[in-house]
Structures are given as C-alpha cells and as structure tokens.
Amino acid sequence: MGRSTRELRQLSPPVLSIVLLLFASTTTSLGDPCHLPSQKNVVFVDMPFKLSVENHHEMYLLCRLVSDTIQVGNESIRIDSSNLRFKRLDLAGGYLNTTSPFVKEINKSAIAFVKNDTEVDDSGPYTCVAEAEGRYFPGCTAEVEIGTRPQKVLNFSCIVTAFLNMTCSWTNPDNGKVLTNYTIEVVRGLNMFNRWVSCPANHTTENSCTWTTGSDPYFEKYALSFMFRVNGTNSLGHESWNYMFDHNAILKLTPVTHLNQSNLTERGVTITWKQPAEAQHRNVPYGNVSPEKVIYQITLRRQGAEYKMTETEGPEQISYDNLLPNKEYTVEIRCHMEKATRFDLYSDPAILSFKTLKDKPDGPPVIYQSGFRSKLYTDSRTVTLVFTEVDRDNWNDDTFNYIIQVCPRFSNSDGCKNHTVSHSMLDIEDLSTLTQYEVTIWSNNSIGTANRTSSMTIFSQAEVLSSPQDISVVISEDSASITWQVPDSLRHARDNGELETVLYWCKSFIEDVCNGTAYSKVLPGSRTSDVIKVRQPRDYIYGLGLTTMKTGHSSGVVWSKCVSQAGAYVGLVRELRADADTDTSIKVHWAKMCSSQRKYIGGYQVEYCHIKREDVSMLVNSNDECQRHTLTASVNSSGFNSGSTTSSSSCQKQNFTLEDNEAQYTIEGLTKGESYRIVVRVMDKMSGRYTPDSAAACATANGGMRVIMVVGIGVGCSVGLVVFVIALYMFGKWIHRKVDAAKEVKATLPPPLQKDGGAGYSDWVARVNGVNLNGHGGYLDQHNGDVTILSDFPRRGSHSCLDKLIIEKAPVVTVETPAKLVNGDPRVSANLNREPISLEEPLTGVLFSSNQGVLPRSQPYDASNHDHSNSSPMPPYTQLGLSHLAAGANQVNGHGPHNHSGITGYSQLSVISDHPSPEPIAPPDVIPGMNTTGHHGGGHDDDDDASSGSLEDDNTTDRSPLHSPRRSPASTSTVTRAGGYVSADRAMVTPMPHTTSASVPVSNGYVPVQRANQ
C-alpha cells in the first residue's frame, strides 16, 4: 500500500481524482463507507476501517475529502486539505497538521500519516478531522494493527489419556496487534491412503484440540504414531508446521491400584501395588513392536524432612528398613510409560499414609565436661547442668524426658538421687562443695530408656578451673562472632594441646540464664575466636567452657555479658523489664552494660507505643506476644496502616542519660490505665548512632494503691488481727471450762473402789507413808518443811478433785525391784495383780506400791556412782502406758565424764497385747501429747538443756507433771487392743550401752516412750 500511494503522487490531477475515487472504493470494501452524507456538522472523508502493517515496515494512512463543504445548519463551510488534521485517540496530545513530520499533503483534498519504521506500540485508533472557523469537525477513524506474519506456535504437545482421548495444545506466539488464527490437523489412514483431517468442531479452542473415541473425526487408539499439522493465518500471511509423536511417548496412565502396606515395624515397612489396567495394552508384543515397559516413581515423604524418590520397573513392591520410629510417612506412587519423559505424562499419584511403631530413644543427649554452672552458698552449692537436647525426630515417641542420676563419687548407690526433666536445664541443689559427683543421663520415653547414656563428673569446687576471660560477642544480621582469652593458669595446657573449648549458645532474653534449647560446638583449645550462623542472633546468649582433657577438670559454662552490634562499641540493652510506678509513669529496668562498654555510652533513648485496648491482655500478660509484635506500623500512601497492634502515630520517644552504674529509668507523662510497648536503645559515642531495639516489654500505667489506702488496709488488718486473737483467747477459755466441768462431772470410779474408803484406802496410805518417810523423794510441806502425805498435795491444775478421788480409791499394783543389777541398770518388771482394766472406763491412772518401800526414779547420771540401787521414788501416780515411769540410771542425760547422751523419760513399763505381735513395732519419733521437754502438755522445764540433739536435765525438781497426763490417741499410741482391754505384762529391757548415739533403745517388742529433741 505504501508503494502504491507514493506512485499516486506522480500522476496528473485529473488522473489522480479518478484513482482516488477508485482507491476509496477498494479500501472501504471491507465495510460500510465512512462518509455519511446525511449527517451534519461532520467532515466527509474516506479512510480504511482497518490497516494492517508488518512490524518495522512503513505505515501509510490516507485521509481524503469526499466533499469540500461542511454543512453547519443552513450554512456551508468550504474546506480543503489544509483544514485536515490527524489525531491518535488512545494517546494524549494535540492534532497533527502538515507541519508535523509524520503528516504529508497529497493534494488539495487529501493528506497522509506516514511513519517509516513502525513498531507494535504504533498500533491504535487514528482519526481524521477538519478544523474550520475555530472548530473541529469529526471525520472517520481507522484501527491500525502492526504485527508480524503468523509465527510458529510455542509449547506444542499432545497427551493421550488411558487410550480414551487425545488432546493437543499449544501457546499462541506474539504476532503483535495483528489478529492471527491457528488450526490443527492430523493424518488419518495408511501411508498410501492417508489424508489430513481437522479437529472436531465442538472440541476446538484458540489453542487446543481434543479427539475422543466418539468424536468426528475420532481418536485412533491403536495407532502407533501420529502426524500433526498446525496452520497459522492472519491479514499479513499464512504459515504451517508439522509435528510427529510416538503413541507411547504421549500416553498418560491412570494411577496404580491396590496400594497397601505390610510388615510395619519401628523402622521398616513394605509397600505393594498393582499397575493400571490400560498398561496391559502395551505390555504384550504387537506385530514387530516390543512390549512397552511401565516405570514407577515412588516418593517417600516425612513432615519437616527432605523427601526420598525412587524409580523402579518392578516388581510392584518396595521395602524400607531405615525409617524413624513413631513418625508419620506418606508414600506417593506415579507410573508412566518408558518413552514418556515429560512429567505431565506421569499418572496422578496414588497416596498411602502410615505411622511407624514406637521405640526406645536412639541415644542420650550430648553433654560435655564443661556443661554446668555453679552457684555457691555458705556450705553447699547448686549446680545447673547444660546439655544439648535430643532432636525431636529421635524421641521415637510422643512423650519424652530425661532421667538424670547424680551420685557421690567413690560411694555406693545409697547416696544417688534421680531427677526427671523434659528440657536441657536442671538445677541440682544442696551439693557439697567438697565432694565429686558422677552425673549419668538417660533418654526415656514410654517404651523405655536408651541403650546408651551420657555422663560427666562434677568435681569439687576447689578443682573447678579458671573461667575464660574477656568474652565478647559481636552480632550481625545472621551470625555472631565470639572472641575470648584463655586464663594464664591454663596456657600451659593450651600450649600442650590438652585444652578443649566448647562454645555454647542458647535462645534467651535473660543475660545468663538459658531458658531454651542449648546448642554447642567443640573447638580446639588454641582457638580464641569463632563465628556461628544463627537466625536472629540478638535473641541468644553466648558462652564458653574450658576443659583440660588430661584431668577432666573444667571451668563450666561462662555466659558473655558483652554483646554488641557489628560496627558498634556498645551492646544492646538486655533483660528489659517494665513495672507500673504511678498512675502516669512506668519504671523500666535492664541489665547493666559490661564495664568495657560503659565508656562508649553517650545516652539512652526509650520509645513507648500505645497498645490498643483489645490487645492489652494478650501483650501485657505474655512476654512472647509482646516480642512478636512490631514496635511501629508503616503507613502507606493511601493513609491505611498495616494493622499492627501499635502505630507510629501512638509512639513517643524520650532521650536521657544515666550515671555509670545505673540501669533504670522512669517514663513520665503517661495516660492512666493505658498500656504501652516499650523498647530502649543506647547511644554509641563512637558512631553517633543508637543501637537496635532491645527486647520489648509491655506494661500498664496503673500505679497501684494510694498511700492512704495502704495505711488504711494496714490499720484495718492490725485491728482485725487483735480482735481475732482476743476472740480466739476467749473461745479457748470457754472450751477449757467446758472440759474441766465435763471431767469433774463424768469422773467415775471402777467398781473395785469403795466409796467411803476402806481397806484399800488404808493399805494405800500405809504404803505411801513408808515411801515418803524413807528419805527418798519425800514431798515437803511448803510452810514447815515437814513431810506431807499425798492426800494433802496442793491443787494441780483443774484435776485436784479427780486426783483426790484417785488417791482415795485406787487399785494396788505391785512393782518388784530386782535386787541384782545387770550392767549397772535396774531391770524393772511390772506385774498387774488385778483384772485388766477396760479402755472405755474413765480411770485416769493406777497407783503403784513397792515391796521395798521405794520406786525407781530418774537421776542425773554420775559416772563415779556405781551403786544404782539408790533410786528416787516415782511420781505419785502415772497414766497407764503413757506415764513418766522412771528410766534407769544409765538411760538418763549425758552428765559425767563420759558425756553419755541418752533419751530420758521413756518407760520401762510396757503396755502390750495379750496376744503378742509377730513382728516388733517400730518406735515412733514423738509420742503425741508430749512437748519438746519430755513432759506432757502444760509441763514447764526451766532446765538449761543442751542443744546437741539430746535433752539433758540438771535436776529432778521439775519432773512432776503440772497437769494431769492426757491419753494418747489410739492411732499413735503404743497400746494394742485385745478384746477391748489393755494388759500389762512382764517385759525385760535391753540395757543401753554407754555411747554417744541417741538412737532409741532396742527392746523385745515393746515401744519405749521417747522425748523429741528440738
């Protein structure tokens, strides 16, 4: 077209007019004429509706006047080519006239838009208008298409699905703006009679075609190969291309069938399946064609691990024997013909999931000799173990823990203690600083413990090595660089290659406490620096441990306190805490900077951001949630923020300075009751920049209670406590009176006693007079010093009436004192010469008489006095089974040159069952109702007892009970029941040897009364 229009310009005007009319008729033959004579206010021009131009060729667009007048109402305006203008409608810009380099005047009635080297971007709608009398009158519009002849299609491929259908598809190439149509044909028939058949009309798209066994034309399922032809046509030309495929190379099978598992164990399984049915069609010979092979692709997957892929031709099974116990696995099996190499020709996967059985852990955690920290106390130490946990994949169970046994070295297993923990930290308390301990660690789950153990030795504190010095950490975006110095005392071991260094790092926000998983790395002792790759390195703490391989002595783990950002001289603020101070302030604290960095601190900056009310409980109550949320939210150009919990508009900053040893600051001017997310930064003097944000802290400015409220609560509590004590005291006195009244009213005597004295009473008085007048333990009258009979004893507590009744009416019990002493100890035997007394009877005591006139009584031990026959009498009465029966002379306190420590106050009279127990009864530590001085409730001891663990009495003046002895509860008493009665029988006591032991004396079955030492 461009060459023809150039030739037009060389013709004479009459001939040109004729040619232009002919040209207009040919260019508008594709549609209706552009000029509309019936319209007013328009210019009648002629332009093609569509113009196709090959890329990088000349575009020549002609605009010709059909009429030289424009009808405007009743007026006609005459125009020529000087009034014509071009404009591209899809771009901004003005109208182009002949002054433009792209517009040429052809004659007085036509202009042309000419561009020599066109591009695809020149495509678009072009209009030709007329300008007259300051107005533009619209004309015609032409759509210009710039592109290429049909290009070869891309990614042409065909797939035959299970011998049921065949689909071919492709990607249309870029032909510019020229509309291009592609069609496909396939050869049908034998070589001599083949023909091209088109795609079924109802299975055709602009870039695909499908043949089925029922379509017209149909899919030929038994063909060995296929020949295809793709045709491309557009306004610039026509092209075609041929493609040849083997049938098996484009065949896609259906998934395998009968996928099953068998022989499932802790670490193995067998997978079986069957090939798809249509694969049989190609597995048998066909003419001179060999059987086609089916390939199986098996993929084994486990969550969190890399998959394992295997390909096999058969048989249809595979076995695994190296799986992990208690893990979920997924097996995916795809199949394809051997010639099918494209992945889209592989069958859809058949999927099977299974879980291996549980098993014992594979092994123990890793612990090095330096994996401990010590905290010293006055006479003990607490040792914290640090070890690398077993990986989650090696638990072999859903439940898992560690059993840690700590045993004193060079001793039997009696001193071992077991601990169970589920993490990599354990505090072992109350260890001696002088003792070595063996530590053994097992991995344990519900199946059992691992077959192997980890062990280490905790040496005595004096054997702990010097710590590594000057540990500094410089962190970058994804790594941490650690440097340190070996102490002088270990340089000899380092130079001889006997020193081992272990580097530790652990996720933690506290400077020297590992509260996450510990990681470790062993380095040669000669190294003094290392770099480790770690994600978010500022969230970790870093430490070192030194160990001499020759002796096994170690320094333990020493965590670094000097952590700084790369390129900075000061480190981050660590261990930030925030506490409410007042209603309008919050106090923040953090760990002090290490001394080597303090001189570079130029100040601090705190930034606090208001937390939305709906997020307060989540952030303030959870440190992890407070860390996860960003400090500020970016605001986009539309004015919408990113939806963060805090926003830049709600954040404020305060700059401040502190003294060298200070590490806290109070944020003032907050809103009462509002919550804030706070970070602190440090100004680096050398760089003039602030360090990155510290770990965040979230708190609420709620102040706490007012001073007046605190004072009010304190006064109220004090008054309430006083009232409560008074009420308790009054209630106790009321109970005391009730108990006294009940005892006096309900005290009855057993039938053997006579109401008005009698022989029993006279006999008892005679016996008592004999006891009191023989010079042993007589009771003196308080006024004249004369010996007073027992019936005249002063009132003792609230039981004087009861005592008098007992004195007047009491049974007689004979106590025989053997004449011969064994090992210096009197053996006392009790013989009850009356019927057994029922426990249900209210008798509170029995009286004893001696056929020698005196009863044995405890005396201070005198090593020089070997005559133990001179014993003081017993107290005037005793309660059966729980009384202050006297101990032998060698069973008293440890006075004398041998300083014997014995247990005083136990009874040599035992209360046992009529039917002896087959096994001895274990002695109780403390008899109920007896206070720490060995007396019954209410007794008071003014003696200066020794504090060596055994009680020592220096005289016997306070041995008489001030209150009536109480009956011990049956659950704790040594009394055993036999038919509802208690019987006293003869019992021989084994003498106590003269040793410093305070153990309970051994007897032949009865339980002695023992006083508790305090």
XYZ file of C-alpha atoms in Angstrom, residues 66 120 150 173 315 576 592 600 768 791 815-816 887 927 1006 1010:
16
model
C -15.163 13.244 -0.199
C 3.864 -2.568 17.698
C 1.941 -15.936 11.722
C 3.062 -16.698 19.836
C 8.091 -55.930 40.712
C 14.379 -5.170 79.806
C 23.927 -3.265 83.359
C 31.256 4.407 74.996
C 2.718 -44.141 150.798
C -3.671 -36.595 150.180
C 6.167 -53.300 141.270
C 9.063 -55.539 142.135
C 14.318 -44.606 133.329
C 4.620 -39.564 121.394
C 7.523 -53.053 123.194
C 10.649 -41.120 123.565
